Short mmCIF file of C-alpha atoms in Angstrom, two decimals:
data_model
loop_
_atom_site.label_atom_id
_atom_site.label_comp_id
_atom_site.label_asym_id
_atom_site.label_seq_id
_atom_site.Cartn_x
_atom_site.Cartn_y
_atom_site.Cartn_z
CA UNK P 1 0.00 0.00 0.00
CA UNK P 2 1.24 3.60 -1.14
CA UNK P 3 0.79 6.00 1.54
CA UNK P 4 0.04 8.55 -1.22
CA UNK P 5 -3.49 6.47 -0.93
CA UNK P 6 -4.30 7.29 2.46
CA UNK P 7 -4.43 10.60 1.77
CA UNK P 8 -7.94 10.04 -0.65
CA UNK P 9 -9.36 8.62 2.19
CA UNK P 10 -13.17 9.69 2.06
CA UNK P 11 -14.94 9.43 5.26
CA UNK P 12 -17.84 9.21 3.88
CA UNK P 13 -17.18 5.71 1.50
CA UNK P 14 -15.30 4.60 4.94
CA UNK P 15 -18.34 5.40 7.14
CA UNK P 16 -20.53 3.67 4.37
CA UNK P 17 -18.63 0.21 4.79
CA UNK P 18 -18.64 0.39 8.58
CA UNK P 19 -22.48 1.16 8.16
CA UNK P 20 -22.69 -1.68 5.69
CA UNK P 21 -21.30 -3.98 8.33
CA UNK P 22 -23.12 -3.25 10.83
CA UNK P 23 -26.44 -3.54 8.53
CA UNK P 24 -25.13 -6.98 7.90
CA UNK P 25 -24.60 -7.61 11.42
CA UNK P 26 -27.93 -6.74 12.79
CA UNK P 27 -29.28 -9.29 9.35
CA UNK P 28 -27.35 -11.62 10.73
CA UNK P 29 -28.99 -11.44 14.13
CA UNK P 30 -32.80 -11.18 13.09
CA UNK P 31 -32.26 -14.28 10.79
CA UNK P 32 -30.69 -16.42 13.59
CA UNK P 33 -27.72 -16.53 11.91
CA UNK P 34 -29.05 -17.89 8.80
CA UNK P 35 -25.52 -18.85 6.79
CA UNK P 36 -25.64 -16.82 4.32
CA UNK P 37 -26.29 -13.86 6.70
CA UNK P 38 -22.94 -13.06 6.40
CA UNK P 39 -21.98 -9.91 7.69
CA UNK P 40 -18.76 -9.49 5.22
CA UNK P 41 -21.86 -11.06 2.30
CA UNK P 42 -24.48 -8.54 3.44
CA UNK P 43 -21.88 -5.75 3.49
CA UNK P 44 -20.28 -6.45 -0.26
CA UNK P 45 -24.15 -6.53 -1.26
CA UNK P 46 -24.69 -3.24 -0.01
CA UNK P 47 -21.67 -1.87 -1.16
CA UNK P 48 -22.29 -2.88 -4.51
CA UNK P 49 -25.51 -1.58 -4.76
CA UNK P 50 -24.46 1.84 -3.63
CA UNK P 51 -21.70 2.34 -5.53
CA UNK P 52 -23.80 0.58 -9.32
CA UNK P 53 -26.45 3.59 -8.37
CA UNK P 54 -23.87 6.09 -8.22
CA UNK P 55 -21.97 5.10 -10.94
CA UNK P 56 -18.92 4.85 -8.67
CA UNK P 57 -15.52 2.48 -10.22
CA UNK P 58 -15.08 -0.19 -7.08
CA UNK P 59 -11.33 0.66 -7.53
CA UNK P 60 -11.86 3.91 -6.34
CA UNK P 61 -13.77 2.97 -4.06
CA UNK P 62 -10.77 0.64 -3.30
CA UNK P 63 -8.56 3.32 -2.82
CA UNK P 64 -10.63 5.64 -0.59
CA UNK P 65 -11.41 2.56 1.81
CA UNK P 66 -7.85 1.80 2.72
CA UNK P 67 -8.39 2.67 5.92
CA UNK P 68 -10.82 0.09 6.97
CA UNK P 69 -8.45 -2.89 4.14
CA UNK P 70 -4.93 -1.60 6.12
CA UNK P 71 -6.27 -3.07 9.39
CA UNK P 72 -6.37 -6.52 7.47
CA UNK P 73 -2.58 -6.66 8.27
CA UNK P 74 -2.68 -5.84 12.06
CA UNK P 75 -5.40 -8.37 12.51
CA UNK P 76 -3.19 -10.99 11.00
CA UNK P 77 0.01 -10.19 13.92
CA UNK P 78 -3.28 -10.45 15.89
CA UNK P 79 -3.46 -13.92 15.24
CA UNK P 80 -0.79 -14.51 17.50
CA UNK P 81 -3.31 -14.21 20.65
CA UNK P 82 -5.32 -17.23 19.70
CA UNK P 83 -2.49 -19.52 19.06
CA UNK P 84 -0.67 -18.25 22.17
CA UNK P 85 -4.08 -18.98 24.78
CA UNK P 86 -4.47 -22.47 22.63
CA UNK P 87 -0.67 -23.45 22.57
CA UNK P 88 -0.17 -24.83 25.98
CA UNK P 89 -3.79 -26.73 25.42
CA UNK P 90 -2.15 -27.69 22.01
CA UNK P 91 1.10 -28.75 22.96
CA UNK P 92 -0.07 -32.97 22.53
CA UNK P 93 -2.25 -31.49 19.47
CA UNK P 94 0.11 -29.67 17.55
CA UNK P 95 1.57 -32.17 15.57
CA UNK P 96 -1.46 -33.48 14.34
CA UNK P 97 -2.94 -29.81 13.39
CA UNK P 98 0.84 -29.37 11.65
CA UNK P 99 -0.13 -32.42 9.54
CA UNK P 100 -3.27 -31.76 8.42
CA UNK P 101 -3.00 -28.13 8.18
CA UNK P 102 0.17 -28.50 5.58
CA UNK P 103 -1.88 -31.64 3.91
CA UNK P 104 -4.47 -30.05 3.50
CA UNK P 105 -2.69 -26.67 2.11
CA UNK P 106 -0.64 -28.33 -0.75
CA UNK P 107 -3.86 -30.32 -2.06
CA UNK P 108 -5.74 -27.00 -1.64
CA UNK P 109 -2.94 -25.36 -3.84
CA UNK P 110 -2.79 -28.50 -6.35
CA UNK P 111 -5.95 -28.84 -6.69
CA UNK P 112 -6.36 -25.40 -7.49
CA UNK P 113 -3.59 -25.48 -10.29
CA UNK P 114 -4.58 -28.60 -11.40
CA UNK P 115 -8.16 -27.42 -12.13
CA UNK P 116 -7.76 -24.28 -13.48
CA UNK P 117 -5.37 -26.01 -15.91
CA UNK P 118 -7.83 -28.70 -16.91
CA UNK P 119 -10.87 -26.38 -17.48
CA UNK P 120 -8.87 -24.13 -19.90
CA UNK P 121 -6.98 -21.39 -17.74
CA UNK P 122 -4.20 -19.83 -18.26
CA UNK P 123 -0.44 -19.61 -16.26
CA UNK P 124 -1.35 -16.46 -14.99
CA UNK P 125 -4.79 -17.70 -13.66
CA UNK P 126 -3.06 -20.80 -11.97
CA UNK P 127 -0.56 -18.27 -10.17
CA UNK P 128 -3.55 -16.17 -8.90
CA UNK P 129 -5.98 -18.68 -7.70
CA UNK P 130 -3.35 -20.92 -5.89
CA UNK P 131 -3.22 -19.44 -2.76
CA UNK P 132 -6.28 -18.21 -2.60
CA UNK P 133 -7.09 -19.91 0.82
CA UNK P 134 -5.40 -17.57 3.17
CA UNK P 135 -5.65 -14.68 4.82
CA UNK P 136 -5.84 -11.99 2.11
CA UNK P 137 -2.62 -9.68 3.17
CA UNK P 138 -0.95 -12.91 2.74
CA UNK P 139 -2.25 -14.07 -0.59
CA UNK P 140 -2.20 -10.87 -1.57
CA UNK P 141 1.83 -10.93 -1.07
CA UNK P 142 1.94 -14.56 -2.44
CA UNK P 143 0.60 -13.44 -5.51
CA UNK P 144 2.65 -10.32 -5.62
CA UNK P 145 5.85 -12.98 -5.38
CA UNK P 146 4.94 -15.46 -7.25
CA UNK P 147 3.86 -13.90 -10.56
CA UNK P 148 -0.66 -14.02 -9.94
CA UNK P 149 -2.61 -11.38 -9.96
CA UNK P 150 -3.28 -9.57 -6.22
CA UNK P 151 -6.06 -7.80 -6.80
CA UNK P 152 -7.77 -10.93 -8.56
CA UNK P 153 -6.44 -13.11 -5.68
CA UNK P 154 -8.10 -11.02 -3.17
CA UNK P 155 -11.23 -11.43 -5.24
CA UNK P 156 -10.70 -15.43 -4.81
CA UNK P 157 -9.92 -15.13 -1.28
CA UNK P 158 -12.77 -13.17 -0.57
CA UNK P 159 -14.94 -15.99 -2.20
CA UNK P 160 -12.68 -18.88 -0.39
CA UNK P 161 -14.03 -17.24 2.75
CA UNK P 162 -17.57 -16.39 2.29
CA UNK P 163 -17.95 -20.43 0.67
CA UNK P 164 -16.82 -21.46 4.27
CA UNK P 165 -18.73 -19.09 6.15
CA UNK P 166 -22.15 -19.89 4.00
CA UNK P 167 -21.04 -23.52 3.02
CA UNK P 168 -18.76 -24.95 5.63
CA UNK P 169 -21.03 -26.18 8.41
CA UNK P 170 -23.06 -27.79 5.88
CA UNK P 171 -19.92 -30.09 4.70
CA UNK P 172 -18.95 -31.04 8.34
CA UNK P 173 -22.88 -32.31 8.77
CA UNK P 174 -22.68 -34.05 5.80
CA UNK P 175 -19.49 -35.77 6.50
CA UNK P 176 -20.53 -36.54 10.40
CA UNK P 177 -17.64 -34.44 11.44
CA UNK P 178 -18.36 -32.95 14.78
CA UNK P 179 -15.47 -32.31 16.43
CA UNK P 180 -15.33 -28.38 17.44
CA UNK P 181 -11.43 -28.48 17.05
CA UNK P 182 -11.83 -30.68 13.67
CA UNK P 183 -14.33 -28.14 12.42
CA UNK P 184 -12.20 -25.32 13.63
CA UNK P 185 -9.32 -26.20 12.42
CA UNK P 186 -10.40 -26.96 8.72
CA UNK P 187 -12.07 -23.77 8.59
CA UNK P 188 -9.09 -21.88 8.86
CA UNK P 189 -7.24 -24.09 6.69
CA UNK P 190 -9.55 -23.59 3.84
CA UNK P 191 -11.41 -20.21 4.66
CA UNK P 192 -9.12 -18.27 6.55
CA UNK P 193 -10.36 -14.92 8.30
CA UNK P 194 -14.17 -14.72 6.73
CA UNK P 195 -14.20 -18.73 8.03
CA UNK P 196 -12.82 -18.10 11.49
CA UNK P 197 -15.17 -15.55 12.91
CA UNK P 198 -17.94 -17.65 11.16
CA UNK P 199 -16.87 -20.12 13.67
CA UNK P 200 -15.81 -18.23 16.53
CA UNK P 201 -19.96 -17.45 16.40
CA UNK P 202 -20.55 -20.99 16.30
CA UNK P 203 -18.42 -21.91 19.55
CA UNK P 204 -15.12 -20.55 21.33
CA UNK P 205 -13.29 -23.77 20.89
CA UNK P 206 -13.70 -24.00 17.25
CA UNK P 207 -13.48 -20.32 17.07
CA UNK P 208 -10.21 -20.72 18.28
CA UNK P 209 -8.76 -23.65 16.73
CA UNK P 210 -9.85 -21.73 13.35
CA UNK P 211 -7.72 -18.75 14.32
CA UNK P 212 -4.52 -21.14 14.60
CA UNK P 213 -5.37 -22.61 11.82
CA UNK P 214 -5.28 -19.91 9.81
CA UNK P 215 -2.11 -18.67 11.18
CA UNK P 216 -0.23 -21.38 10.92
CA UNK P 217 -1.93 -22.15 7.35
CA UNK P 218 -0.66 -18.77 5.87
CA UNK P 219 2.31 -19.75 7.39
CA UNK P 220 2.82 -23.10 6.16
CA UNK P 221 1.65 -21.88 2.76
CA UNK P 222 4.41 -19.61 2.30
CA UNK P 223 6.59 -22.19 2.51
CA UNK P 224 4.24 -24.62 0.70
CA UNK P 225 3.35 -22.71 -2.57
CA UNK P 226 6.88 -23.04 -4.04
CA UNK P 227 6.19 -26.96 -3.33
CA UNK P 228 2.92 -26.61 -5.02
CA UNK P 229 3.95 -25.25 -8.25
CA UNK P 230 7.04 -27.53 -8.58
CA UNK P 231 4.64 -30.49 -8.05
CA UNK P 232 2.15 -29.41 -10.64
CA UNK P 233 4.83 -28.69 -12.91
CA UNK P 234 4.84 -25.26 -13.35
CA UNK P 235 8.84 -24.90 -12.04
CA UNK V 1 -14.41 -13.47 23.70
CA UNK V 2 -14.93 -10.96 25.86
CA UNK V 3 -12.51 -10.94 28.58
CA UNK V 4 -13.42 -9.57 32.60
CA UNK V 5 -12.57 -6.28 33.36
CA UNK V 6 -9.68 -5.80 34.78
CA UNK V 7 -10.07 -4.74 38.70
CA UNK V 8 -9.26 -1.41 39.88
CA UNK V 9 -8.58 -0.67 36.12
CA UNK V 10 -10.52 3.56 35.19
CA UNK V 11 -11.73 4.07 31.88
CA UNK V 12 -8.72 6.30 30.91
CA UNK V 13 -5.89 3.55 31.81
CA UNK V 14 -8.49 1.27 29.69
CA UNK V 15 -7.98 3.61 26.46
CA UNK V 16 -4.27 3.47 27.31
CA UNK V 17 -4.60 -0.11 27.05
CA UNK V 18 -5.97 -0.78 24.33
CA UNK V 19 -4.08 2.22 22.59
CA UNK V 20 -0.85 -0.06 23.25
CA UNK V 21 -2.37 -2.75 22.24
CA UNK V 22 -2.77 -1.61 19.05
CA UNK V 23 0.96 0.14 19.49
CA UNK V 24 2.20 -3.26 19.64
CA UNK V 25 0.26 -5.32 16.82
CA UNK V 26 1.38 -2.07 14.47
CA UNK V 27 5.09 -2.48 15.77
CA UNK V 28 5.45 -6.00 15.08
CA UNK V 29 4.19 -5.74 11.67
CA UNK V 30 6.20 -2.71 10.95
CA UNK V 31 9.23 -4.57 12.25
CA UNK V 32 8.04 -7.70 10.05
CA UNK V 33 7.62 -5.55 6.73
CA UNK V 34 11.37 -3.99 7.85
CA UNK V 35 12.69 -7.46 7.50
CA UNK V 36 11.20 -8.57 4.71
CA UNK V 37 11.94 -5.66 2.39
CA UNK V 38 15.81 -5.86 4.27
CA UNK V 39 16.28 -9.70 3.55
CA UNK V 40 14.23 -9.61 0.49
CA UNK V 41 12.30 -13.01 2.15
CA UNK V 42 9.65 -14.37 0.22
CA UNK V 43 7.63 -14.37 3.31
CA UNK V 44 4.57 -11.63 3.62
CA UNK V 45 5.24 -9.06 6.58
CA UNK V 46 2.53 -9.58 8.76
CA UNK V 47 3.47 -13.35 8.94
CA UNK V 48 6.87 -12.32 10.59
CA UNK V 49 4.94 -9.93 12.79
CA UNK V 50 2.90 -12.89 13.94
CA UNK V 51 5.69 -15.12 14.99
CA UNK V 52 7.62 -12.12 16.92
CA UNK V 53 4.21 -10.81 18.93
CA UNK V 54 3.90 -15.15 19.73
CA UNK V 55 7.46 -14.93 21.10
CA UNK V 56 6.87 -11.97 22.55
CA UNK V 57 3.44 -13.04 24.65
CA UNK V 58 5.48 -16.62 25.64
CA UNK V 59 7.88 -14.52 27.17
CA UNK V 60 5.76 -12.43 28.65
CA UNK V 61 3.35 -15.41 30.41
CA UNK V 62 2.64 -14.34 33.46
CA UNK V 63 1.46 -11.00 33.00
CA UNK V 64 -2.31 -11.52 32.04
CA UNK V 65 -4.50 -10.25 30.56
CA UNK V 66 -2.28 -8.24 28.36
CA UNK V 67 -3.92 -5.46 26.55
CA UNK V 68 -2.48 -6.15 23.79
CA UNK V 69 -5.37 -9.52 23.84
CA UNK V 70 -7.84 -6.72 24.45
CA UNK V 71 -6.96 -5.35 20.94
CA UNK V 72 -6.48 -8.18 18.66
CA UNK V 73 -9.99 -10.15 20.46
CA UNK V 74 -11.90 -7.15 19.55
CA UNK V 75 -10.32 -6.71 15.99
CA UNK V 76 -10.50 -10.68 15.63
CA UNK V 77 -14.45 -10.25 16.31
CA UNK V 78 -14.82 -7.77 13.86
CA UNK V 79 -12.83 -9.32 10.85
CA UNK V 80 -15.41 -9.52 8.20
CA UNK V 81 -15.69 -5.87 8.32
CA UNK V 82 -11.81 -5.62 6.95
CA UNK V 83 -12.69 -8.16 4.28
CA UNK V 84 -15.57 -5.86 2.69
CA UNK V 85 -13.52 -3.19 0.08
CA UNK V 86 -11.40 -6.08 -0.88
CA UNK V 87 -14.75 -8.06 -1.78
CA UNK V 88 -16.30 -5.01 -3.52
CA UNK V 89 -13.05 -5.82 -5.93
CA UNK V 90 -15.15 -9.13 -6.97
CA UNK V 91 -17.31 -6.64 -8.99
CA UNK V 92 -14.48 -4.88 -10.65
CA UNK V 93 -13.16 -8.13 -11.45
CA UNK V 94 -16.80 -9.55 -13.21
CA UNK V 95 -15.67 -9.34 -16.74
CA UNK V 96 -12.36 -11.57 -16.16
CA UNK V 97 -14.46 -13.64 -13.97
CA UNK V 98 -17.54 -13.97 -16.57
CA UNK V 99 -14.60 -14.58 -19.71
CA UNK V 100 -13.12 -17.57 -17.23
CA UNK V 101 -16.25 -18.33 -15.42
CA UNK V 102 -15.61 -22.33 -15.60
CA UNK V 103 -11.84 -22.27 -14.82
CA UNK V 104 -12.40 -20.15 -11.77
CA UNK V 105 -15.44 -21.88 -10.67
CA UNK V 106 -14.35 -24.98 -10.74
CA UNK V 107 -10.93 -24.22 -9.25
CA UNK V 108 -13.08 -21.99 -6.33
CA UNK V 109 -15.04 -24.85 -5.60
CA UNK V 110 -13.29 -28.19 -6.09
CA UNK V 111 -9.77 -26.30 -4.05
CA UNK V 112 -11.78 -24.99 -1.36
CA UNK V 113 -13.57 -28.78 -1.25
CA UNK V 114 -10.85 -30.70 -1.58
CA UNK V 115 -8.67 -28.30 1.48
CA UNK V 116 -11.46 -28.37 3.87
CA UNK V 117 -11.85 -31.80 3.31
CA UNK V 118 -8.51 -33.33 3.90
CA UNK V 119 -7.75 -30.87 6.64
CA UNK V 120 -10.36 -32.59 8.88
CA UNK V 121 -9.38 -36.11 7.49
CA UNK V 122 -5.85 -35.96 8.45
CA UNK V 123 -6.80 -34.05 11.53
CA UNK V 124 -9.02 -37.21 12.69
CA UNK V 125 -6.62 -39.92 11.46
CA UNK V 126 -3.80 -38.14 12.94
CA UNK V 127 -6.13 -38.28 16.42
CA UNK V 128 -6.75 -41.88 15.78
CA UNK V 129 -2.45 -42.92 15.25
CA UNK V 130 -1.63 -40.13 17.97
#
């Protein structure tokens, strides 16, 4: 981020998303938390709608939001808190959650090569969508190093989320898995920030075990991506 | 997550809290980006920031509640509001979207499946060997 951008920083398109939020948030609560009350859903929705009637460009928008986006980053250090209260709980568990968190991030990443290969994408599209499932300062910066789009891999990690937030708990039913720290901990894996206060609404545990996962997923796919492109042959 | 309040604690020293709170998640990051850009890593900022403040509260154990939890609980419950002007990008992005509908589509769907999935598979067999 330029800092030259902060300085179009409209309060009014800022108070506008914060309003959008908590519109979505107060949805959220009259439907019983309905899944696809999203707040983050409900809030894009909004957004849209208001910027399509004023014929406003969403980049500029973009730009004169980057107030509310910059926090993104500081809420990702923040991540640190969870792990740290769950760490002494996790100390037998952590091995396990290593495993399946780095398992599950390199077939995440393969699969996501793999299929936009098969279905007729391009390079380019490959390098953008695989690594889509993590936080979005750090796919963002994934993207930025290894040759994607960012601004199209935010767009994918948006979606990631909001498919575990609406989608998620309906997958765990339907696969019997009920497990709080299971759940948790695939959440964050697979839907990062959007999918981790989904379930920190559903219970603390998984709430928490979804905020380590997705620290130690955007973690472990930094490390993992390079891995993930050498194994779907793409160097 | 709400955490107690802290006894004895007025609402000024509370704003002071939470103002270093937020002191410290900024200064970790900054200190991460500082590294990153120094050692040219191919590691994102905020990810370095995250392991030093993790170091930093396992040294710091036996002060609690930090305020620096204060912070990052209250920013942690509010995530999805963060997430909204980079989702508003989704409809700047329609046209590349609509011209590669089924690639991204089926990548969305079938990578975010196929991650959730074996995330909680290895998770239970792991539980099962461990």
């Amino acid at each position: 981020m330029s800092s030259h951008a902060l300085q179009h920083t409209s309060p009014w398109w800022v108070f506008l998303t914060v309003a959008a939020y908590l519109i979505g948030r107060v949805v959220e609560h009259q439907t019983h938390r309905k899944a696809l009350a999203q707040p983050v859903v409900i809030g894009i929705v909004f957004v849209g709608f208001v910027l399509a009637f004023n014929h406003v460009d969403p980049s500029e928008y973009q730009a004169r939001t980057q107030l509310i986006s910059f926090w993104l980053g500081p809420a990702t250090v923040a991540l640190a808190v969870p792990i740290h209260r769950q760490l002494d709980k996790l100390r037998a568990y952590l091995l396990p959650a290593l495993a399946a968190i780095s398992c599950g991030g390199l077939v995440s990443i393969i699969v996501a090569i793999v299929a936009v290969r098969t279905f007729g994408g391009d390079e380019q599209l490959a390098r953008t969508m695989a690594p889509k499932a993590v936080t979005t300062p750090v796919s963002i910066a994934l993207a930025q190093i290894y040759g994607g789009v960012p601004s199209l891999t935010a767009t994918f990690t948006i979606m990631a989320g909001i498919l575990g937030a609406v989608c998620g708990h309906s997958v765990f039913r339907l696969l019997r898995i009920q497990d709080p720290r299971i759940r948790g901990l695939a959440m964050g894996a697979a839907s990062h920030g959007i999918g981790t206060s989904r379930s920190l609404r559903q219970s603390e545990t998984e709430g928490a075990f979804a905020g380590l996962s997705m620290g130690i997923s955007a973690l472990a796919t930094t490390f993992l991506l390079p891995v993930g492109f050498w194994i779907a042959g793409m160097r | 997550m709400a955490s107690p309040p802290t006894p004895g604690c007025s609402g000024l020293q509370k704003i002071g809290n939470f103002v270093f709170g937020i002191a410290v998640l900024l200064s970790c990051q900054a200190i991460g980006e500082f590294l990153v850009s120094r050692l040219s890593m191919p590691i994102p900022g905020p990810i370095i920031g995250l392991i030093l403040l993790l170091g930093l509260l396992q040294s710091h154990r036996q002060k609690q509640p930090v305020s620096v939890e204060r912070v990052a609980d209250f920013g942690l419950r509010h995530l999805q509001l963060f997430f909204i002007p980079a989702g508003v990008g989704v409809i700047a992005h329609l046209p590349q979207i609509r011209q590669d509908a089924l690639p991204i589509t089926a990548a969305l769907l079938l990578s975010w499946l196929a991650g959730l999935i074996s995330v909680a598979l290895v998770a239970l067999l792991a539980e099962k060997i461990g």
